[in-house]
Amino acid sequence: MNARATERPQDELLVSVVTHTVPEPVLSQVLAALCADGAPARDVVVLYTGAPESPAARTLDALCERHGVKVIGTPRAMRIGEARQFLVERSAPYRFVAFLDDDCVPLPGWTQAAYEACADPLPTALFFGPRHPAPTSGVGPLVRTLETRTSRKLALAARPGAPDKVVDPKALCAGGNIIVSVPAARELGLTGPVFARTAFEDVDFQLRAGRHGWTVQFLGGLQVDHYDELDVPTLLRKSWHSGKGMARCATRHTAAFWERCRWRPWRALVSWTTALACLAAATVHPWVAAGALLPVVLNTRAHTRELRGVPLRDKAAYLLVKPVRDLVIGLGFVTHYAADRTTARTLPATAPNRTPLDDLGRVGTARTR
């Protein structure tokens, strides 16, 4: 263990690596990076959200034993938002809990930035930092990597003379690299039933925290490398959930959400509708079919930043998959937006302090290694 670990204050920050599938070797890299960066083993846990008796759970036991950290298992398989709340409710005496995804490897200085955040005098509910795409193979990771070229988080970190922190940033957090205040998480709730089987629940917490008087901060030093290994079918499935999550956030936070969000899900729907309308009209006026190329041209121009300097083969793959991904996001958005506009009027303005986790009949397991 790095000698700097002994200098860290006790009971200040609990660092949690959340995993459902125990990916190797990336999860081991995450734990090794935390250790090398000075995170005390006593303050690092792996939060396992899969089935308690699965083979992955046994693999995780052996892995954590090698790194000298504890495993905390949920009493049943849980989605990630539920699992985060589960840990927060059992995080005493810590004041803050950091959540890292199992494919987000902290860069040197992450631990120092995290402890400095905990000492910040502002009443901050959420700290988040940039996730840099790490080199991986496959079309799914390629699409997500090129998308980060327009990431507002990475733009904040890359600005010349950028400050170490930005209060109330015009960017959306990514839940795979965040630190939450335990009092704020218990007051507001990190998630709710409306975000079951969807995404953007971390963004919802970010926006609710700001609305209720808490501060949100972006920290440039809280950096991780993101080893994204999604195949295309998984990417499209997650895209549908992203569209649903955007609809949830758009109906609950309106302008506060859109001024921080770089996505405009309706644009893809307009492009696809125009192209299909032109093709349908070609049976009457064949020359109208040429109009179907207009969305393709506009889509290519819209992604100029992402495609600059990219090899032709990667450009082709991106331009084939990206429009489909945007379409799926758009369909997920519009499918749920109208219904959410109706139900949002009947929902309380704030998330209740009581969550579905309070109704669990048994607590999670803790396996110290």
mmCIF file of C-alpha atoms in Angstrom:
data_model
loop_
_atom_site.group_PDB
_atom_site.id
_atom_site.type_symbol
_atom_site.label_atom_id
_atom_site.label_comp_id
_atom_site.label_asym_id
_atom_site.label_seq_id
_atom_site.Cartn_x
_atom_site.Cartn_y
_atom_site.Cartn_z
ATOM 1 C CA MET A 1 0.000 0.000 0.000
ATOM 2 C CA ASN A 2 1.235 3.468 -0.871
ATOM 3 C CA ALA A 3 2.601 5.341 2.127
ATOM 4 C CA ARG A 4 0.329 8.279 1.373
ATOM 5 C CA ALA A 5 -2.646 6.126 2.357
ATOM 6 C CA THR A 6 -1.742 6.463 6.033
ATOM 7 C CA GLU A 7 -2.147 10.239 5.779
ATOM 8 C CA ARG A 8 -5.779 10.097 4.730
ATOM 9 C CA PRO A 9 -8.397 11.122 7.319
ATOM 10 C CA GLN A 10 -10.534 8.296 8.641
ATOM 11 C CA ASP A 11 -14.306 8.120 8.181
ATOM 12 C CA GLU A 12 -14.271 10.867 5.549
ATOM 13 C CA LEU A 13 -14.565 9.113 2.183
ATOM 14 C CA LEU A 14 -15.710 5.606 1.275
ATOM 15 C CA VAL A 15 -14.596 4.617 -2.229
ATOM 16 C CA SER A 16 -16.942 2.122 -3.872
ATOM 17 C CA VAL A 17 -16.338 0.260 -7.119
ATOM 18 C CA VAL A 18 -19.683 -0.947 -8.431
ATOM 19 C CA THR A 19 -19.793 -4.175 -10.430
ATOM 20 C CA HIS A 20 -22.482 -6.515 -11.695
ATOM 21 C CA THR A 21 -20.493 -8.839 -13.942
ATOM 22 C CA VAL A 22 -16.935 -8.686 -12.466
ATOM 23 C CA PRO A 23 -15.111 -7.860 -15.732
ATOM 24 C CA GLU A 24 -11.497 -8.972 -15.872
ATOM 25 C CA PRO A 25 -8.896 -7.616 -16.100
ATOM 26 C CA VAL A 26 -10.350 -4.088 -15.923
ATOM 27 C CA LEU A 27 -11.800 -4.421 -12.414
ATOM 28 C CA SER A 28 -8.419 -5.552 -11.130
ATOM 29 C CA GLN A 29 -6.870 -2.496 -12.815
ATOM 30 C CA VAL A 30 -9.341 -0.229 -11.012
ATOM 31 C CA LEU A 31 -8.422 -1.654 -7.605
ATOM 32 C CA ALA A 32 -4.701 -1.609 -8.357
ATOM 33 C CA ALA A 33 -4.905 2.025 -9.504
ATOM 34 C CA LEU A 34 -6.688 3.053 -6.300
ATOM 35 C CA CYS A 35 -4.068 1.295 -4.212
ATOM 36 C CA ALA A 36 -1.185 2.864 -6.143
ATOM 37 C CA ASP A 37 -2.796 6.293 -5.882
ATOM 38 C CA GLY A 38 -2.894 6.182 -2.078
ATOM 39 C CA ALA A 39 -6.468 5.141 -1.323
ATOM 40 C CA PRO A 40 -6.486 3.306 2.044
ATOM 41 C CA ALA A 41 -7.676 -0.299 1.685
ATOM 42 C CA ARG A 42 -9.872 0.164 4.761
ATOM 43 C CA ASP A 43 -11.856 2.808 2.834
ATOM 44 C CA VAL A 44 -12.238 0.891 -0.444
ATOM 45 C CA VAL A 45 -15.073 -1.561 -1.102
ATOM 46 C CA VAL A 46 -16.418 -3.385 -4.120
ATOM 47 C CA LEU A 47 -20.200 -3.146 -4.310
ATOM 48 C CA TYR A 48 -21.456 -6.305 -5.991
ATOM 49 C CA THR A 49 -24.955 -5.903 -7.438
ATOM 50 C CA GLY A 50 -25.413 -9.322 -9.057
ATOM 51 C CA ALA A 51 -27.010 -12.498 -7.766
ATOM 52 C CA PRO A 52 -25.433 -13.362 -4.374
ATOM 53 C CA GLU A 53 -24.613 -17.008 -5.154
ATOM 54 C CA SER A 54 -23.474 -16.611 -8.749
ATOM 55 C CA PRO A 55 -20.064 -17.733 -10.058
ATOM 56 C CA ALA A 56 -19.184 -14.047 -10.503
ATOM 57 C CA ALA A 57 -19.582 -13.533 -6.743
ATOM 58 C CA ARG A 58 -17.069 -16.279 -6.018
ATOM 59 C CA THR A 59 -14.638 -14.850 -8.573
ATOM 60 C CA LEU A 60 -14.995 -11.459 -6.935
ATOM 61 C CA ASP A 61 -14.169 -12.854 -3.485
ATOM 62 C CA ALA A 62 -10.832 -14.160 -4.737
ATOM 63 C CA LEU A 63 -10.063 -10.939 -6.611
ATOM 64 C CA CYS A 64 -10.756 -8.699 -3.622
ATOM 65 C CA GLU A 65 -8.764 -10.962 -1.335
ATOM 66 C CA ARG A 66 -5.727 -10.362 -3.533
ATOM 67 C CA HIS A 67 -6.186 -6.595 -3.259
ATOM 68 C CA GLY A 68 -7.070 -6.596 0.449
ATOM 69 C CA VAL A 69 -10.448 -4.865 0.090
ATOM 70 C CA LYS A 70 -13.938 -5.717 1.288
ATOM 71 C CA VAL A 71 -16.870 -6.907 -0.821
ATOM 72 C CA ILE A 72 -20.350 -5.626 -0.012
ATOM 73 C CA GLY A 73 -23.087 -7.584 -1.747
ATOM 74 C CA THR A 74 -26.681 -6.489 -2.219
ATOM 75 C CA PRO A 75 -29.298 -8.958 -0.918
ATOM 76 C CA ARG A 76 -30.551 -9.512 -4.455
ATOM 77 C CA ALA A 77 -29.569 -8.425 -7.945
ATOM 78 C CA MET A 78 -30.103 -4.668 -8.138
ATOM 79 C CA ARG A 79 -29.926 -1.979 -10.780
ATOM 80 C CA ILE A 80 -27.119 0.441 -10.170
ATOM 81 C CA GLY A 81 -29.183 3.327 -8.767
ATOM 82 C CA GLU A 82 -30.786 1.095 -6.153
ATOM 83 C CA ALA A 83 -27.404 -0.338 -5.246
ATOM 84 C CA ARG A 84 -25.875 3.108 -4.758
ATOM 85 C CA GLN A 85 -28.694 4.080 -2.413
ATOM 86 C CA PHE A 86 -28.334 0.752 -0.626
ATOM 87 C CA LEU A 87 -24.690 1.526 0.139
ATOM 88 C CA VAL A 88 -25.349 5.123 1.151
ATOM 89 C CA GLU A 89 -27.886 3.989 3.720
ATOM 90 C CA ARG A 90 -25.225 1.741 5.251
ATOM 91 C CA SER A 91 -22.205 4.027 4.855
ATOM 92 C CA ALA A 92 -21.933 5.355 8.440
ATOM 93 C CA PRO A 93 -19.678 6.900 9.686
ATOM 94 C CA TYR A 94 -18.481 8.205 6.292
ATOM 95 C CA ARG A 95 -19.524 11.693 5.135
ATOM 96 C CA PHE A 96 -18.982 11.035 1.429
ATOM 97 C CA VAL A 97 -19.192 8.019 -0.861
ATOM 98 C CA ALA A 98 -17.359 7.850 -4.190
ATOM 99 C CA PHE A 99 -18.830 5.621 -6.886
ATOM 100 C CA LEU A 100 -16.646 4.251 -9.668
ATOM 101 C CA ASP A 101 -17.874 1.918 -12.392
ATOM 102 C CA ASP A 102 -15.930 -1.303 -12.797
ATOM 103 C CA ASP A 103 -14.573 -0.086 -16.161
ATOM 104 C CA CYS A 104 -13.367 3.328 -14.947
ATOM 105 C CA VAL A 105 -9.696 3.276 -13.929
ATOM 106 C CA PRO A 106 -8.649 6.279 -11.776
ATOM 107 C CA LEU A 107 -5.725 8.307 -13.074
ATOM 108 C CA PRO A 108 -2.906 9.459 -10.764
ATOM 109 C CA GLY A 109 -4.132 12.259 -8.527
ATOM 110 C CA TRP A 110 -7.729 11.002 -8.398
ATOM 111 C CA THR A 111 -7.515 10.125 -4.691
ATOM 112 C CA GLN A 112 -5.952 13.459 -3.753
ATOM 113 C CA ALA A 113 -8.645 15.321 -5.682
ATOM 114 C CA ALA A 114 -11.326 13.242 -3.960
ATOM 115 C CA TYR A 115 -10.086 14.014 -0.448
ATOM 116 C CA GLU A 116 -9.691 17.704 -1.276
ATOM 117 C CA ALA A 117 -13.307 17.673 -2.447
ATOM 118 C CA CYS A 118 -14.425 16.259 0.887
ATOM 119 C CA ALA A 119 -12.735 19.208 2.637
ATOM 120 C CA ASP A 120 -14.486 21.789 0.442
ATOM 121 C CA PRO A 121 -16.478 24.244 2.608
ATOM 122 C CA LEU A 122 -19.394 24.543 0.175
ATOM 123 C CA PRO A 123 -22.478 22.398 0.931
ATOM 124 C CA THR A 124 -21.889 20.105 -2.042
ATOM 125 C CA ALA A 125 -24.147 17.166 -2.835
ATOM 126 C CA LEU A 126 -22.258 15.899 -5.872
ATOM 127 C CA PHE A 127 -18.756 16.076 -7.318
ATOM 128 C CA PHE A 128 -18.003 14.616 -10.732
ATOM 129 C CA GLY A 129 -15.072 14.523 -13.119
ATOM 130 C CA PRO A 130 -14.151 13.667 -16.712
ATOM 131 C CA ARG A 131 -14.019 10.171 -18.156
ATOM 132 C CA HIS A 132 -11.385 9.818 -20.874
ATOM 133 C CA PRO A 133 -12.026 7.090 -23.475
ATOM 134 C CA ALA A 134 -9.390 4.354 -23.277
ATOM 135 C CA PRO A 135 -8.324 2.485 -26.424
ATOM 136 C CA THR A 136 -10.559 -0.536 -27.005
ATOM 137 C CA SER A 137 -11.626 -2.504 -30.084
ATOM 138 C CA GLY A 138 -15.049 -2.807 -31.661
ATOM 139 C CA VAL A 139 -17.601 -0.547 -33.337
ATOM 140 C CA GLY A 140 -19.575 0.145 -30.150
ATOM 141 C CA PRO A 141 -16.564 1.564 -28.280
ATOM 142 C CA LEU A 142 -15.545 3.463 -31.425
ATOM 143 C CA VAL A 143 -18.904 5.261 -31.568
ATOM 144 C CA ARG A 144 -18.796 6.174 -27.896
ATOM 145 C CA THR A 145 -15.158 7.295 -28.149
ATOM 146 C CA LEU A 146 -15.850 9.626 -31.064
ATOM 147 C CA GLU A 147 -18.942 10.982 -29.293
ATOM 148 C CA THR A 148 -16.745 12.165 -26.426
ATOM 149 C CA ARG A 149 -15.156 14.702 -28.774
ATOM 150 C CA THR A 150 -18.231 16.839 -28.100
ATOM 151 C CA SER A 151 -18.384 15.992 -24.383
ATOM 152 C CA ARG A 152 -18.952 19.047 -22.203
ATOM 153 C CA LYS A 153 -17.136 17.388 -19.301
ATOM 154 C CA LEU A 154 -14.005 16.810 -21.356
ATOM 155 C CA ALA A 155 -14.291 20.317 -22.780
ATOM 156 C CA LEU A 156 -14.309 21.752 -19.252
ATOM 157 C CA ALA A 157 -11.164 19.786 -18.383
ATOM 158 C CA ALA A 158 -9.362 20.651 -21.628
ATOM 159 C CA ARG A 159 -9.939 24.408 -21.630
ATOM 160 C CA PRO A 160 -6.682 26.409 -21.504
ATOM 161 C CA GLY A 161 -6.247 27.690 -17.975
ATOM 162 C CA ALA A 162 -9.265 25.698 -16.803
ATOM 163 C CA PRO A 163 -9.850 25.998 -13.031
ATOM 164 C CA ASP A 164 -9.514 22.941 -10.808
ATOM 165 C CA LYS A 165 -13.224 23.099 -10.034
ATOM 166 C CA VAL A 166 -16.361 24.534 -11.615
ATOM 167 C CA VAL A 167 -19.394 25.223 -9.434
ATOM 168 C CA ASP A 168 -22.757 24.493 -11.068
ATOM 169 C CA PRO A 169 -21.207 23.387 -14.381
ATOM 170 C CA LYS A 170 -23.233 23.429 -17.586
ATOM 171 C CA ALA A 171 -22.571 19.735 -18.077
ATOM 172 C CA LEU A 172 -24.184 16.487 -17.012
ATOM 173 C CA CYS A 173 -22.472 14.117 -14.619
ATOM 174 C CA ALA A 174 -21.600 10.523 -15.474
ATOM 175 C CA GLY A 175 -22.438 8.185 -12.603
ATOM 176 C CA GLY A 176 -19.360 6.053 -13.202
ATOM 177 C CA ASN A 177 -17.139 8.726 -11.640
ATOM 178 C CA ILE A 178 -18.907 10.668 -8.889
ATOM 179 C CA ILE A 179 -18.673 11.525 -5.203
ATOM 180 C CA VAL A 180 -21.920 12.074 -3.299
ATOM 181 C CA SER A 181 -22.591 13.635 0.068
ATOM 182 C CA VAL A 182 -24.186 11.101 2.380
ATOM 183 C CA PRO A 183 -26.516 13.678 4.030
ATOM 184 C CA ALA A 184 -27.667 14.947 0.618
ATOM 185 C CA ALA A 185 -28.203 11.430 -0.721
ATOM 186 C CA ARG A 186 -30.265 10.498 2.330
ATOM 187 C CA GLU A 187 -32.282 13.699 2.150
ATOM 188 C CA LEU A 188 -33.064 13.601 -1.575
ATOM 189 C CA GLY A 189 -32.618 9.936 -2.491
ATOM 190 C CA LEU A 190 -30.202 8.952 -5.235
ATOM 191 C CA THR A 191 -32.884 7.300 -7.327
ATOM 192 C CA GLY A 192 -36.566 6.433 -7.460
ATOM 193 C CA PRO A 193 -38.923 3.851 -8.993
ATOM 194 C CA VAL A 194 -39.539 6.077 -12.026
ATOM 195 C CA PHE A 195 -35.937 5.436 -13.121
ATOM 196 C CA ALA A 196 -36.215 1.651 -12.961
ATOM 197 C CA ARG A 197 -34.859 0.059 -16.143
ATOM 198 C CA THR A 198 -33.664 3.370 -17.526
ATOM 199 C CA ALA A 199 -30.701 5.734 -17.387
ATOM 200 C CA PHE A 200 -29.950 9.313 -16.288
ATOM 201 C CA GLU A 201 -30.912 8.757 -12.639
ATOM 202 C CA ASP A 202 -27.543 10.246 -11.669
ATOM 203 C CA VAL A 203 -28.390 13.335 -13.736
ATOM 204 C CA ASP A 204 -31.761 13.554 -12.012
ATOM 205 C CA PHE A 205 -29.987 13.593 -8.637
ATOM 206 C CA GLN A 206 -27.613 16.297 -9.907
ATOM 207 C CA LEU A 207 -30.472 18.554 -10.971
ATOM 208 C CA ARG A 208 -32.622 17.906 -7.896
ATOM 209 C CA ALA A 209 -29.669 18.707 -5.652
ATOM 210 C CA GLY A 210 -29.183 22.077 -7.322
ATOM 211 C CA ARG A 211 -32.882 22.843 -7.069
ATOM 212 C CA HIS A 212 -32.888 22.141 -3.329
ATOM 213 C CA GLY A 213 -30.018 24.402 -2.410
ATOM 214 C CA TRP A 214 -27.112 21.981 -2.666
ATOM 215 C CA THR A 215 -23.992 22.737 -4.691
ATOM 216 C CA VAL A 216 -22.775 20.580 -7.582
ATOM 217 C CA GLN A 217 -19.119 20.757 -8.624
ATOM 218 C CA PHE A 218 -17.044 19.569 -11.551
ATOM 219 C CA LEU A 219 -13.476 18.618 -10.577
ATOM 220 C CA GLY A 220 -10.856 18.501 -13.313
ATOM 221 C CA GLY A 221 -8.545 16.366 -11.169
ATOM 222 C CA LEU A 222 -11.144 13.642 -10.659
ATOM 223 C CA GLN A 223 -10.128 11.865 -13.871
ATOM 224 C CA VAL A 224 -10.577 8.272 -14.972
ATOM 225 C CA ASP A 225 -9.883 6.229 -18.080
ATOM 226 C CA HIS A 226 -13.075 4.605 -19.343
ATOM 227 C CA TYR A 227 -12.613 1.122 -20.845
ATOM 228 C CA ASP A 228 -15.870 0.900 -22.776
ATOM 229 C CA GLU A 229 -16.361 -2.543 -24.354
ATOM 230 C CA LEU A 230 -20.014 -2.481 -25.436
ATOM 231 C CA ASP A 231 -20.924 -4.378 -28.582
ATOM 232 C CA VAL A 232 -23.399 -2.759 -30.980
ATOM 233 C CA PRO A 233 -26.562 -4.601 -29.778
ATOM 234 C CA THR A 234 -25.777 -3.662 -26.165
ATOM 235 C CA LEU A 235 -25.053 -0.084 -27.217
ATOM 236 C CA LEU A 236 -28.440 0.169 -28.932
ATOM 237 C CA ARG A 237 -30.224 -1.330 -25.923
ATOM 238 C CA LYS A 238 -28.556 1.218 -23.652
ATOM 239 C CA SER A 239 -29.456 3.932 -26.170
ATOM 240 C CA TRP A 240 -33.148 3.100 -25.733
ATOM 241 C CA HIS A 241 -32.790 3.428 -21.963
ATOM 242 C CA SER A 242 -30.899 6.697 -22.426
ATOM 243 C CA GLY A 243 -33.803 8.080 -24.442
ATOM 244 C CA LYS A 244 -36.207 7.055 -21.689
ATOM 245 C CA GLY A 245 -33.982 8.676 -19.069
ATOM 246 C CA MET A 246 -33.807 11.904 -21.070
ATOM 247 C CA ALA A 247 -37.597 11.985 -21.210
ATOM 248 C CA ARG A 248 -37.788 11.542 -17.431
ATOM 249 C CA CYS A 249 -35.300 14.375 -16.856
ATOM 250 C CA ALA A 250 -36.817 16.662 -19.499
ATOM 251 C CA THR A 251 -40.273 16.502 -17.935
ATOM 252 C CA ARG A 252 -38.973 17.016 -14.393
ATOM 253 C CA HIS A 253 -36.286 19.634 -14.941
ATOM 254 C CA THR A 254 -37.131 21.243 -18.336
ATOM 255 C CA ALA A 255 -34.700 24.106 -19.082
ATOM 256 C CA ALA A 256 -32.222 23.133 -16.341
ATOM 257 C CA PHE A 257 -31.752 19.805 -18.101
ATOM 258 C CA TRP A 258 -31.508 21.068 -21.672
ATOM 259 C CA GLU A 259 -28.972 23.800 -20.919
ATOM 260 C CA ARG A 260 -26.594 21.106 -19.613
ATOM 261 C CA CYS A 261 -27.383 18.383 -22.170
ATOM 262 C CA ARG A 262 -25.600 18.153 -25.518
ATOM 263 C CA TRP A 263 -28.124 15.651 -26.905
ATOM 264 C CA ARG A 264 -31.126 16.755 -28.988
ATOM 265 C CA PRO A 265 -32.999 13.480 -29.512
ATOM 266 C CA TRP A 266 -35.619 14.871 -31.886
ATOM 267 C CA ARG A 267 -33.065 15.746 -34.584
ATOM 268 C CA ALA A 268 -32.531 12.121 -35.567
ATOM 269 C CA LEU A 269 -36.292 11.581 -35.774
ATOM 270 C CA VAL A 270 -36.645 14.543 -38.148
ATOM 271 C CA SER A 271 -33.808 13.219 -40.333
ATOM 272 C CA TRP A 272 -35.186 9.693 -40.510
ATOM 273 C CA THR A 273 -38.756 10.902 -41.106
ATOM 274 C CA THR A 274 -37.582 13.137 -43.957
ATOM 275 C CA ALA A 275 -35.601 10.328 -45.561
ATOM 276 C CA LEU A 276 -38.474 7.832 -45.317
ATOM 277 C CA ALA A 277 -40.987 10.383 -46.626
ATOM 278 C CA CYS A 278 -38.805 11.079 -49.659
ATOM 279 C CA LEU A 279 -38.442 7.371 -50.382
ATOM 280 C CA ALA A 280 -42.194 6.849 -50.038
ATOM 281 C CA ALA A 281 -42.926 9.754 -52.385
ATOM 282 C CA ALA A 282 -40.541 8.322 -54.986
ATOM 283 C CA THR A 283 -43.260 5.951 -56.173
ATOM 284 C CA VAL A 284 -45.119 8.998 -57.490
ATOM 285 C CA HIS A 285 -42.217 11.327 -58.258
ATOM 286 C CA PRO A 286 -38.979 9.344 -58.644
ATOM 287 C CA TRP A 287 -36.802 12.446 -58.462
ATOM 288 C CA VAL A 288 -38.000 13.053 -54.882
ATOM 289 C CA ALA A 289 -35.956 10.026 -53.772
ATOM 290 C CA ALA A 290 -32.854 12.202 -54.025
ATOM 291 C CA GLY A 291 -34.196 14.127 -51.044
ATOM 292 C CA ALA A 292 -33.464 11.080 -48.890
ATOM 293 C CA LEU A 293 -29.780 11.948 -49.217
ATOM 294 C CA LEU A 294 -30.276 15.315 -47.535
ATOM 295 C CA PRO A 295 -30.458 13.890 -43.975
ATOM 296 C CA VAL A 296 -27.330 11.854 -44.726
ATOM 297 C CA VAL A 297 -25.443 14.977 -45.825
ATOM 298 C CA LEU A 298 -26.689 16.983 -42.848
ATOM 299 C CA ASN A 299 -25.860 14.160 -40.455
ATOM 300 C CA THR A 300 -22.314 13.957 -41.823
ATOM 301 C CA ARG A 301 -21.822 17.715 -41.446
ATOM 302 C CA ALA A 302 -23.247 17.593 -37.911
ATOM 303 C CA HIS A 303 -20.488 15.182 -36.879
ATOM 304 C CA THR A 304 -17.568 17.092 -38.386
ATOM 305 C CA ARG A 305 -15.838 17.440 -35.003
ATOM 306 C CA GLU A 306 -16.171 13.767 -34.187
ATOM 307 C CA LEU A 307 -14.850 12.661 -37.578
ATOM 308 C CA ARG A 308 -11.919 15.047 -37.985
ATOM 309 C CA GLY A 309 -8.728 13.055 -38.584
ATOM 310 C CA VAL A 310 -10.487 9.672 -38.323
ATOM 311 C CA PRO A 311 -9.496 6.905 -40.780
ATOM 312 C CA LEU A 312 -11.980 6.278 -43.589
ATOM 313 C CA ARG A 313 -12.899 2.809 -42.307
ATOM 314 C CA ASP A 314 -13.766 4.188 -38.856
ATOM 315 C CA LYS A 315 -15.705 7.064 -40.424
ATOM 316 C CA ALA A 316 -17.820 4.588 -42.367
ATOM 317 C CA ALA A 317 -18.508 2.490 -39.272
ATOM 318 C CA TYR A 318 -19.442 5.591 -37.278
ATOM 319 C CA LEU A 319 -21.770 6.958 -39.961
ATOM 320 C CA LEU A 320 -23.504 3.577 -40.216
ATOM 321 C CA VAL A 321 -24.079 3.015 -36.500
ATOM 322 C CA LYS A 322 -24.372 6.555 -35.113
ATOM 323 C CA PRO A 323 -27.620 7.454 -36.973
ATOM 324 C CA VAL A 324 -29.196 4.208 -35.768
ATOM 325 C CA ARG A 325 -28.083 4.913 -32.202
ATOM 326 C CA ASP A 326 -29.509 8.442 -32.410
ATOM 327 C CA LEU A 327 -32.753 7.075 -33.829
ATOM 328 C CA VAL A 328 -33.103 4.591 -30.956
ATOM 329 C CA ILE A 329 -32.425 7.357 -28.430
ATOM 330 C CA GLY A 330 -35.015 9.549 -30.158
ATOM 331 C CA LEU A 331 -37.629 6.782 -30.188
ATOM 332 C CA GLY A 332 -36.991 6.042 -26.518
ATOM 333 C CA PHE A 333 -37.383 9.750 -25.798
ATOM 334 C CA VAL A 334 -40.611 10.484 -27.679
ATOM 335 C CA THR A 335 -42.219 7.203 -26.623
ATOM 336 C CA HIS A 336 -42.005 8.199 -22.962
ATOM 337 C CA TYR A 337 -42.024 11.993 -23.097
ATOM 338 C CA ALA A 338 -45.762 12.491 -23.615
ATOM 339 C CA ALA A 339 -46.675 9.949 -20.929
ATOM 340 C CA ASP A 340 -44.161 11.494 -18.551
ATOM 341 C CA ARG A 341 -45.580 14.969 -19.128
ATOM 342 C CA THR A 342 -48.905 13.647 -17.911
ATOM 343 C CA THR A 343 -47.644 11.692 -14.919
ATOM 344 C CA ALA A 344 -45.165 14.376 -13.841
ATOM 345 C CA ARG A 345 -48.075 16.607 -12.867
ATOM 346 C CA THR A 346 -49.161 14.063 -10.278
ATOM 347 C CA LEU A 347 -45.695 13.375 -8.819
ATOM 348 C CA PRO A 348 -44.252 15.181 -5.791
ATOM 349 C CA ALA A 349 -41.756 17.940 -6.592
ATOM 350 C CA THR A 350 -39.030 16.149 -4.648
ATOM 351 C CA ALA A 351 -38.094 12.535 -4.246
ATOM 352 C CA PRO A 352 -39.364 11.063 -0.977
ATOM 353 C CA ASN A 353 -36.817 10.240 1.676
ATOM 354 C CA ARG A 354 -38.210 6.719 1.827
ATOM 355 C CA THR A 355 -37.055 4.535 -1.047
ATOM 356 C CA PRO A 356 -37.971 1.007 -2.134
ATOM 357 C CA LEU A 357 -34.806 -0.126 -0.380
ATOM 358 C CA ASP A 358 -36.382 0.681 2.981
ATOM 359 C CA ASP A 359 -38.855 -2.123 2.369
ATOM 360 C CA LEU A 360 -36.200 -4.792 1.947
ATOM 361 C CA GLY A 361 -36.588 -7.482 4.515
ATOM 362 C CA ARG A 362 -32.903 -8.215 4.849
ATOM 363 C CA VAL A 363 -29.687 -6.280 4.650
ATOM 364 C CA GLY A 364 -26.754 -6.909 2.349
ATOM 365 C CA THR A 365 -23.838 -9.152 3.028
ATOM 366 C CA ALA A 366 -20.372 -7.964 3.897
ATOM 367 C CA ARG A 367 -17.441 -10.240 3.238
ATOM 368 C CA THR A 368 -14.192 -8.906 4.630
ATOM 369 C CA ARG A 369 -11.019 -10.064 2.943
#
